[in-house]
PDB file of C-alpha atoms in Angstrom:
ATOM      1  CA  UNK A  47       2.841  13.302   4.683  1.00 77.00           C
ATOM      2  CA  UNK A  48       5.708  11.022   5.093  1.00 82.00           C
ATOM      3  CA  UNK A  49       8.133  13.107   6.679  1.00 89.00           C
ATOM      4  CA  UNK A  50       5.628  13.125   9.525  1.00 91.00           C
ATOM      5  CA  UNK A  51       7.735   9.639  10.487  1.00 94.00           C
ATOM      6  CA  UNK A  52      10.728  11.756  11.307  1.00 96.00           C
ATOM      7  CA  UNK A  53       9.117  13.264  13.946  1.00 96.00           C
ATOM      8  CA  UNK A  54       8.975  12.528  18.002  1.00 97.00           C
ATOM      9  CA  UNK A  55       6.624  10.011  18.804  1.00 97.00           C
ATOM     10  CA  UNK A  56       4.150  12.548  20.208  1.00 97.00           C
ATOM     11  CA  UNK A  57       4.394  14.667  17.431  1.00 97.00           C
ATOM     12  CA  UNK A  58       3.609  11.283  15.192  1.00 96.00           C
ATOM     13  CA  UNK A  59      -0.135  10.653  17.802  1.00 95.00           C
ATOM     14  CA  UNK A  60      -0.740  14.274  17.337  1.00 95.00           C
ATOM     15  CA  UNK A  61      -1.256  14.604  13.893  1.00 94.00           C
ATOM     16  CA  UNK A  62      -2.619  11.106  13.399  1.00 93.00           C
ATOM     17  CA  UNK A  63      -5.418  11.906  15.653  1.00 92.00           C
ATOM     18  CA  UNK A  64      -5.883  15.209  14.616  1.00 92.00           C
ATOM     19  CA  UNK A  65      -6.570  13.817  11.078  1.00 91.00           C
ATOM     20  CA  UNK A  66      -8.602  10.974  11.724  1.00 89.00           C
ATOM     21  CA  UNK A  67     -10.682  13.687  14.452  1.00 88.00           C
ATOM     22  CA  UNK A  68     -11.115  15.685  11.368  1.00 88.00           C
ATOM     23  CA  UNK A  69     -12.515  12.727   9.191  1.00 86.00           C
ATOM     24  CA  UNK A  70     -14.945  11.704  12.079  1.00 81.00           C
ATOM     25  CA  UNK A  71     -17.760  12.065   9.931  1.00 83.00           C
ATOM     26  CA  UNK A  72     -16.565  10.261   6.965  1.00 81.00           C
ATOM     27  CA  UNK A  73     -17.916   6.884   6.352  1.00 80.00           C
ATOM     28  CA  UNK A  74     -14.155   5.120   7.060  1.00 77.00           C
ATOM     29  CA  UNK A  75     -10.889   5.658   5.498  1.00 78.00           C
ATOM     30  CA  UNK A  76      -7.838   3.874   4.159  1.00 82.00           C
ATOM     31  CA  UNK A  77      -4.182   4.878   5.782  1.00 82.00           C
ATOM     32  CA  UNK A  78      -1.084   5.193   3.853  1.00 82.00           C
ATOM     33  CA  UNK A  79       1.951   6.874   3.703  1.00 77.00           C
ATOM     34  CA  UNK A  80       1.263   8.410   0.392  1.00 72.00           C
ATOM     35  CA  UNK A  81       5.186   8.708  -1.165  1.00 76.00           C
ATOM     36  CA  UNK A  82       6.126   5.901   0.670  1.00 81.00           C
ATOM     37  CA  UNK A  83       8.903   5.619   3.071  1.00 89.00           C
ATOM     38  CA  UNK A  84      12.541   6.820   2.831  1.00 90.00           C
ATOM     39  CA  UNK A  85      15.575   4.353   3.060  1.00 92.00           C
ATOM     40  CA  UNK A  86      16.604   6.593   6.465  1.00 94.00           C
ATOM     41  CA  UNK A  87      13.217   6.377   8.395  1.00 93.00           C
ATOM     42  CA  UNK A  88      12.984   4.643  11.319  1.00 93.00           C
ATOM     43  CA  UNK A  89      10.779   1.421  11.544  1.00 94.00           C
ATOM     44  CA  UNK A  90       9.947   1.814  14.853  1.00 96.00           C
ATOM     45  CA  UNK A  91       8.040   5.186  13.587  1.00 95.00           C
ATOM     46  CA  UNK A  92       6.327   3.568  10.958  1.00 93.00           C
ATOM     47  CA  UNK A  93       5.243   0.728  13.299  1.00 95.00           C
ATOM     48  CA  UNK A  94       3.913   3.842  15.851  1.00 96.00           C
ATOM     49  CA  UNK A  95       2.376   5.512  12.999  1.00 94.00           C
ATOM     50  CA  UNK A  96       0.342   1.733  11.994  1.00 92.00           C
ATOM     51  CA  UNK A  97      -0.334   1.441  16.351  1.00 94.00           C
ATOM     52  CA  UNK A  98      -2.029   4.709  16.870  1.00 94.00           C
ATOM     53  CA  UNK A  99      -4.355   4.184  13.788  1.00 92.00           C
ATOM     54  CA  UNK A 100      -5.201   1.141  15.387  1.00 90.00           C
ATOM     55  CA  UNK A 101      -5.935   2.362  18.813  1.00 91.00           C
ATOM     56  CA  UNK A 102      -8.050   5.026  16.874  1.00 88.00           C
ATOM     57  CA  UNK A 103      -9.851   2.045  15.702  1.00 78.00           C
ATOM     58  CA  UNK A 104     -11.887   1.682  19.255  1.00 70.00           C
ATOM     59  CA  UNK A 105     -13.277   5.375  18.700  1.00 64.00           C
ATOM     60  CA  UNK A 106     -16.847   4.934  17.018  1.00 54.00           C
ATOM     61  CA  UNK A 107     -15.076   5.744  13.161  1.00 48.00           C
ATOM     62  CA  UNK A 108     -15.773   2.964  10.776  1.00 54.00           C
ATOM     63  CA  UNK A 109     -12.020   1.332   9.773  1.00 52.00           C
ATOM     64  CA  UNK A 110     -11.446   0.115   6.353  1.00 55.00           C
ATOM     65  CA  UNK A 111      -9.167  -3.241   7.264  1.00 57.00           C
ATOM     66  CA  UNK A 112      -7.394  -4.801   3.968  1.00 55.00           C
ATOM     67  CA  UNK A 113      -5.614  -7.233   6.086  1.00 55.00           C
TER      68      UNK A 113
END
């Protein structure tokens, strides 16, 4: 959910690792914001939101990386 990048920073870890916790067992995923981002939103969010994927990256779940 996009709206998630209105939220405080903790808020923003939270949820990320509560999802990728919950897909632990899939084979990897792919992370985007879905609707995309609103004019408003801060880009310091959206740069936390990209960081704690990343630092979920040294957790033994396979990362799909399209960079």
């Amino acid at each position: 959910d996009p709206f998630l990048l209105y939220a405080p920073r903790e808020i923003i870890k939270k949820d990320v690792n509560t999802l990728l916790n919950n897909m632990r067992s899939s084979k990897g995923f792919i992370c985007n914001l879905g609707h995309g981002i609103a004019p408003d939103m801060k880009m310091d969010n959206v740069k936390y939101l990209v960081d704690c994927v990343k630092e979920y990256q040294n957790s033994s779940l396979p990362v799909v990386n399209h960079n």
